[in-house]
PDB file of C-alpha atoms in Angstrom:
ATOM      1  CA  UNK A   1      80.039-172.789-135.395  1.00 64.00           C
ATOM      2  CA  UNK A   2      76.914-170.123-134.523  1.00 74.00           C
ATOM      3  CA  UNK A   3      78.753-167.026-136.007  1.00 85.00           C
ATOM      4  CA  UNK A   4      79.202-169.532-139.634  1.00 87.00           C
ATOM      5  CA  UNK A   5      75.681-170.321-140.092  1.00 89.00           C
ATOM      6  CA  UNK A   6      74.837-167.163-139.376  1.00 88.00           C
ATOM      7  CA  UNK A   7      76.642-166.050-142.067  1.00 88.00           C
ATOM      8  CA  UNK A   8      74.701-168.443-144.321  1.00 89.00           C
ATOM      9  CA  UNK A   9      71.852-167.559-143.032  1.00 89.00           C
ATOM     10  CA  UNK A  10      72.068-163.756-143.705  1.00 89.00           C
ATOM     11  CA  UNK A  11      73.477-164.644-147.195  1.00 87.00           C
ATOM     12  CA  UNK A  12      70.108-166.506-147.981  1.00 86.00           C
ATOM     13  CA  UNK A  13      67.422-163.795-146.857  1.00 86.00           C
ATOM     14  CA  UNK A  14      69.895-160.999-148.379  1.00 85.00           C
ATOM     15  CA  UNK A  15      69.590-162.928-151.707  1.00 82.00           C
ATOM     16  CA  UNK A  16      65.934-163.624-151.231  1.00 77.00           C
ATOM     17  CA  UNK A  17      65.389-160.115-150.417  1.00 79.00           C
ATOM     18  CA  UNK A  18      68.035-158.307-153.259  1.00 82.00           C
ATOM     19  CA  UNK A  19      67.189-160.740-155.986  1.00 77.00           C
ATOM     20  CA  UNK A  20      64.037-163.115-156.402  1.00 75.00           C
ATOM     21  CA  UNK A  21      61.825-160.409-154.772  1.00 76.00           C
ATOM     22  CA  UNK A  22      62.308-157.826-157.385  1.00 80.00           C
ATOM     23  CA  UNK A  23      62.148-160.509-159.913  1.00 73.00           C
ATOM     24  CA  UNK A  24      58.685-161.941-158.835  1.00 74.00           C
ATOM     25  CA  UNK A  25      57.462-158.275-158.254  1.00 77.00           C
ATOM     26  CA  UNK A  26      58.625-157.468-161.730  1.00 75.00           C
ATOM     27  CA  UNK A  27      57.738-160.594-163.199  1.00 75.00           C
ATOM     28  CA  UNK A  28      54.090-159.965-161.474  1.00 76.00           C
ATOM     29  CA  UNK A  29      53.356-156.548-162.072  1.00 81.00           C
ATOM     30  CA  UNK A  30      54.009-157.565-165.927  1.00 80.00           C
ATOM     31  CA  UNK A  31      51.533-160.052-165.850  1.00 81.00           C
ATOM     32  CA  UNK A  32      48.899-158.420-164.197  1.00 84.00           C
ATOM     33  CA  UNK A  33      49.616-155.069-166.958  1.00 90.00           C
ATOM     34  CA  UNK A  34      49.080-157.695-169.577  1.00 89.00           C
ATOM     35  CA  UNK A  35      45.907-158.996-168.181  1.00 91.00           C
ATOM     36  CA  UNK A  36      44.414-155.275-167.695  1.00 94.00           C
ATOM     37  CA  UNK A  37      45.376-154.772-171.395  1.00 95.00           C
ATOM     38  CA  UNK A  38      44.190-157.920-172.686  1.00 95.00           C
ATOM     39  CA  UNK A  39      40.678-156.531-171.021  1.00 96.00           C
ATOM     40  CA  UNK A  40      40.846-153.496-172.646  1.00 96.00           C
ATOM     41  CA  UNK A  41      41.282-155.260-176.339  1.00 96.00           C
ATOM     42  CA  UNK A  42      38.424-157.713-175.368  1.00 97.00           C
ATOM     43  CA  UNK A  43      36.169-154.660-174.625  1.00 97.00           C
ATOM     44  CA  UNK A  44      36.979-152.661-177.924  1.00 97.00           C
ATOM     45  CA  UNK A  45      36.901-155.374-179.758  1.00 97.00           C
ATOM     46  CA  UNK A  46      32.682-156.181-178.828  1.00 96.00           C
ATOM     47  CA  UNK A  47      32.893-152.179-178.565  1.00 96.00           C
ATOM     48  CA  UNK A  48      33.748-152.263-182.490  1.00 95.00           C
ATOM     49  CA  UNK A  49      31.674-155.423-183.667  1.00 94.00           C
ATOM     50  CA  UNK A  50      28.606-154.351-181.618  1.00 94.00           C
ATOM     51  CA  UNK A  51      28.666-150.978-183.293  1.00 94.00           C
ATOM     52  CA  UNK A  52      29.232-152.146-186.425  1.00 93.00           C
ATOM     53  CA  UNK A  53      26.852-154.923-186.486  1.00 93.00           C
ATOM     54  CA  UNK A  54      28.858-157.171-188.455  1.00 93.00           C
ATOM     55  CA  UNK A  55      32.462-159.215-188.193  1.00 93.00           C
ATOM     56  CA  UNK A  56      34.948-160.191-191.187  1.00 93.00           C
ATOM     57  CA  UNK A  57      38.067-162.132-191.023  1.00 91.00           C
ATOM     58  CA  UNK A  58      40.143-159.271-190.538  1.00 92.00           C
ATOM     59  CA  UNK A  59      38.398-157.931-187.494  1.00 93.00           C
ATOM     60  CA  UNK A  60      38.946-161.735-185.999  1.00 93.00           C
ATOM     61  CA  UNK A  61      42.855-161.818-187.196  1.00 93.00           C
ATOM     62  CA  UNK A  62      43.132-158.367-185.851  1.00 94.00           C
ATOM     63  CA  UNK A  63      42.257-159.244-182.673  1.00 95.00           C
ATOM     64  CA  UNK A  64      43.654-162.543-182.202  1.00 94.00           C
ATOM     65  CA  UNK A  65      47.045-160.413-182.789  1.00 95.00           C
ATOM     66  CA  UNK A  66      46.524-157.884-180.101  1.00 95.00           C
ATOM     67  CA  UNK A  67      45.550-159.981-177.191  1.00 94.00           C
ATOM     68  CA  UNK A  68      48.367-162.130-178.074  1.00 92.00           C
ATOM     69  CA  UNK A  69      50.827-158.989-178.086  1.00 92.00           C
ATOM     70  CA  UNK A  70      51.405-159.016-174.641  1.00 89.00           C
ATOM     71  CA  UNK A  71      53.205-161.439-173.795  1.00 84.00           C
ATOM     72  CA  UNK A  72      50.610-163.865-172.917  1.00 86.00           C
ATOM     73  CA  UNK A  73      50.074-167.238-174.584  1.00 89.00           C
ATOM     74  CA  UNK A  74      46.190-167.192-175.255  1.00 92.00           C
ATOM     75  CA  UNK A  75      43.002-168.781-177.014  1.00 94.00           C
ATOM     76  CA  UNK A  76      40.346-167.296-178.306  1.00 94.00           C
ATOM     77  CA  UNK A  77      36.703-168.249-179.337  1.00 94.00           C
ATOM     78  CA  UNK A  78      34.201-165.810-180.203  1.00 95.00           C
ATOM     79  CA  UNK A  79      30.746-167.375-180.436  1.00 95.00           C
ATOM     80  CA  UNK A  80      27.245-165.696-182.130  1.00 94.00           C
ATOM     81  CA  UNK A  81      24.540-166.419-179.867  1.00 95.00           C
ATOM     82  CA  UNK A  82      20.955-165.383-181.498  1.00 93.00           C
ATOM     83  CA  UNK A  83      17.261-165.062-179.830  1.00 90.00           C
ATOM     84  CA  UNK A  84      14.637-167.224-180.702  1.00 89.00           C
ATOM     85  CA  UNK A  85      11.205-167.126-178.630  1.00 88.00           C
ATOM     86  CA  UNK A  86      10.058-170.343-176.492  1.00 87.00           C
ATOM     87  CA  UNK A  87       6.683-171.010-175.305  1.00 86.00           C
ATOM     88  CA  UNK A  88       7.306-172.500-171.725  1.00 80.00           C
ATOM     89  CA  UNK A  89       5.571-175.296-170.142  1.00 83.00           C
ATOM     90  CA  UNK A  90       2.622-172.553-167.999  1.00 85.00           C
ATOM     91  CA  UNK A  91       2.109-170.905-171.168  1.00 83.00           C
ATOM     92  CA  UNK A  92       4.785-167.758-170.781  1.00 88.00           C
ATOM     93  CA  UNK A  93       7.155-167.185-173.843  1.00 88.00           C
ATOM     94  CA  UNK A  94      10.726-167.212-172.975  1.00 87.00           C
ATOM     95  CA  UNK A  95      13.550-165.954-174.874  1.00 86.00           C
ATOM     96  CA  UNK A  96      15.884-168.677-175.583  1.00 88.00           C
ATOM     97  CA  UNK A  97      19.673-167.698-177.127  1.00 90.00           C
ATOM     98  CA  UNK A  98      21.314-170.416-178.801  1.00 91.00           C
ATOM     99  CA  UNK A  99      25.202-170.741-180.072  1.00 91.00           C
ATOM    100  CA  UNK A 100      24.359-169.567-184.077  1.00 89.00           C
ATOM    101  CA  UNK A 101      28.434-169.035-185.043  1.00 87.00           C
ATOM    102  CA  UNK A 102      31.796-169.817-183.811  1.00 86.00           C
ATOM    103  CA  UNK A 103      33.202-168.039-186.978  1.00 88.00           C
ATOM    104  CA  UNK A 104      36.078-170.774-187.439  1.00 85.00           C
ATOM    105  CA  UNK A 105      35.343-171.721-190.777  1.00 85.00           C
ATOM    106  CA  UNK A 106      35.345-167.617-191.665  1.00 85.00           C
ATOM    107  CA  UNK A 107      37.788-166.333-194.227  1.00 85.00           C
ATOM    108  CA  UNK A 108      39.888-163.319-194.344  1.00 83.00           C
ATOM    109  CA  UNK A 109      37.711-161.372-197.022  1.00 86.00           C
ATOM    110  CA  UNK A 110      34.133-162.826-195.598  1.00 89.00           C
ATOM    111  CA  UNK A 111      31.597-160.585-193.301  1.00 92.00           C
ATOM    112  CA  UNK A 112      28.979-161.321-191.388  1.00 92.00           C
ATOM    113  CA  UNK A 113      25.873-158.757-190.538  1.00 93.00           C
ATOM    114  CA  UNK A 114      24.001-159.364-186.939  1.00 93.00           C
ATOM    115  CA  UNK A 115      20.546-158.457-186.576  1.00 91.00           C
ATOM    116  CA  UNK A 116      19.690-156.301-183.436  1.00 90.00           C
ATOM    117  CA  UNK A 117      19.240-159.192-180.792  1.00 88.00           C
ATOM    118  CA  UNK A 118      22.069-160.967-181.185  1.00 92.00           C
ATOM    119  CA  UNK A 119      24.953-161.835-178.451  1.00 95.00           C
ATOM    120  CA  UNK A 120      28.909-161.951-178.983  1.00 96.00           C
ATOM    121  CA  UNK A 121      30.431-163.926-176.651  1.00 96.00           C
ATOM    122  CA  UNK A 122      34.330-163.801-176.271  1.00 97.00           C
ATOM    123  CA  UNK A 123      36.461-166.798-174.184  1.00 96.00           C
ATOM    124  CA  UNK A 124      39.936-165.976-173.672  1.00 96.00           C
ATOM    125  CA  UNK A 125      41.968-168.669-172.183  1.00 95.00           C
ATOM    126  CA  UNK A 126      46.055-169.099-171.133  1.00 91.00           C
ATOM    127  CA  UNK A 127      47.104-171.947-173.299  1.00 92.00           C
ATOM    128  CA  UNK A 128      50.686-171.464-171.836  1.00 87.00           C
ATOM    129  CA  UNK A 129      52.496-170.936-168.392  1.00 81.00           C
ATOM    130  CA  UNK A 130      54.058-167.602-168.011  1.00 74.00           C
ATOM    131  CA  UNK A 131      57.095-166.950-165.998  1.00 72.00           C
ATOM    132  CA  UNK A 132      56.074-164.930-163.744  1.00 69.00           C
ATOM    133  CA  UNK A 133      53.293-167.418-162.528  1.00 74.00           C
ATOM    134  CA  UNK A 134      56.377-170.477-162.679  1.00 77.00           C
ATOM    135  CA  UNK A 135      58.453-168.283-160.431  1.00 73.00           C
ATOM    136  CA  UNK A 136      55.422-167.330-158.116  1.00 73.00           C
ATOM    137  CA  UNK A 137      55.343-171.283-157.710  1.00 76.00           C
ATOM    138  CA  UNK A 138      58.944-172.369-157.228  1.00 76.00           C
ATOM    139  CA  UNK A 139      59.282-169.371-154.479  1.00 72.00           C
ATOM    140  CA  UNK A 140      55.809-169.241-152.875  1.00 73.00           C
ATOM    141  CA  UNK A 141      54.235-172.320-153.766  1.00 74.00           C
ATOM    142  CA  UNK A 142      51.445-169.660-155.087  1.00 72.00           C
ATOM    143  CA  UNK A 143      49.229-170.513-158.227  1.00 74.00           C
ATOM    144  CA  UNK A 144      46.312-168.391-159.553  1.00 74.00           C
ATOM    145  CA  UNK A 145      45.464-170.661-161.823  1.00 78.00           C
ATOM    146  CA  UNK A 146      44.974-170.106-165.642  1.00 85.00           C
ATOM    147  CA  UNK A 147      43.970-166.818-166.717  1.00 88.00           C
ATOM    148  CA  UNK A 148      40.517-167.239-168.015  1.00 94.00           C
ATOM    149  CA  UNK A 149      38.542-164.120-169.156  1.00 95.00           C
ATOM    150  CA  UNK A 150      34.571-164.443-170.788  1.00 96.00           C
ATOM    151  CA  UNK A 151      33.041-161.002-171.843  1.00 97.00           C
ATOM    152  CA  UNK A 152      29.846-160.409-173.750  1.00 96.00           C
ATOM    153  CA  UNK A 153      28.106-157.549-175.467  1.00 96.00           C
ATOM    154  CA  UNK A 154      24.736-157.702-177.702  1.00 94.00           C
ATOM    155  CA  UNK A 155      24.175-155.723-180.619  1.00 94.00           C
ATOM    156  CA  UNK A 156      22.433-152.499-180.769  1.00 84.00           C
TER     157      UNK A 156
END
């Protein structure tokens, strides 16, 4: 009766070891290549709009596109936060940004120029679970958590 569940025993951990660890560390190196090149795109793309000091549709549909090419379900806002000075309560001016522009309502063929002080913000957010984070779960009981990223650059 020892030497059979033995037998089952070994069977389990050689199939744990053979098959759903190379699958999770496959599954996980994937994900975390797609979350080093979703950085990357966020970076060039408040590289590009920062230098440029302006964003049309395109740029926006362009980049939507390539964060979304790796295999990642995500969401993304980019927001137009401008300066505007405050006088504070012991006499002091402040600079105070406020949200100016989501740019949802902007079309393909439409631009908009940024004066100097102004802030892009980008929020990328997982809308969907990936596979590699379901199978982290079932085996490890292991959950990072949605991938959430929020980058900002001003303009030059």
């Amino acid at each position: 009766m020892s030497d059979y569940i033995n037998k089952v025993i070994t069977l389990i951990l050689i199939f744990v070891m053979l098959v759903l660890g190379p699958l999770t560390f496959s599954y996980l190196s994937d994900e975390l290549t797609s979350k080093r090149m979703i950085l990357n795109e966020v970076t060039k793309f408040l590289d590009k709009v920062t230098d440029q000091a302006s964003i049309s549709g395109s740029d926006l549909d362009d980049f939507y596109l390539a964060i979304n090419s790796y295999g990642m379900v995500l969401d993304a806002k980019v927001e137009r936060y401008m300066q505007t000075p405050a006088v504070g309560l012991d006499g002091k001016t402040e600079n105070i940004y406020f949200m100016a522009n989501d740019f949802r309502d902007l079309g393909p063929n439409d631009v908009v120029n940024f004066v100097p002080s102004d802030v892009i913000q980008v929020n990328v957010e997982e809308v969907a679970v990936s596979p590699g984070r379901r199978l982290m779960y079932y085996i490890l009981r292991v959950d990072a958590g949605r991938y959430e990223l929020t980058m900002a650059a001003a303009v030059n």
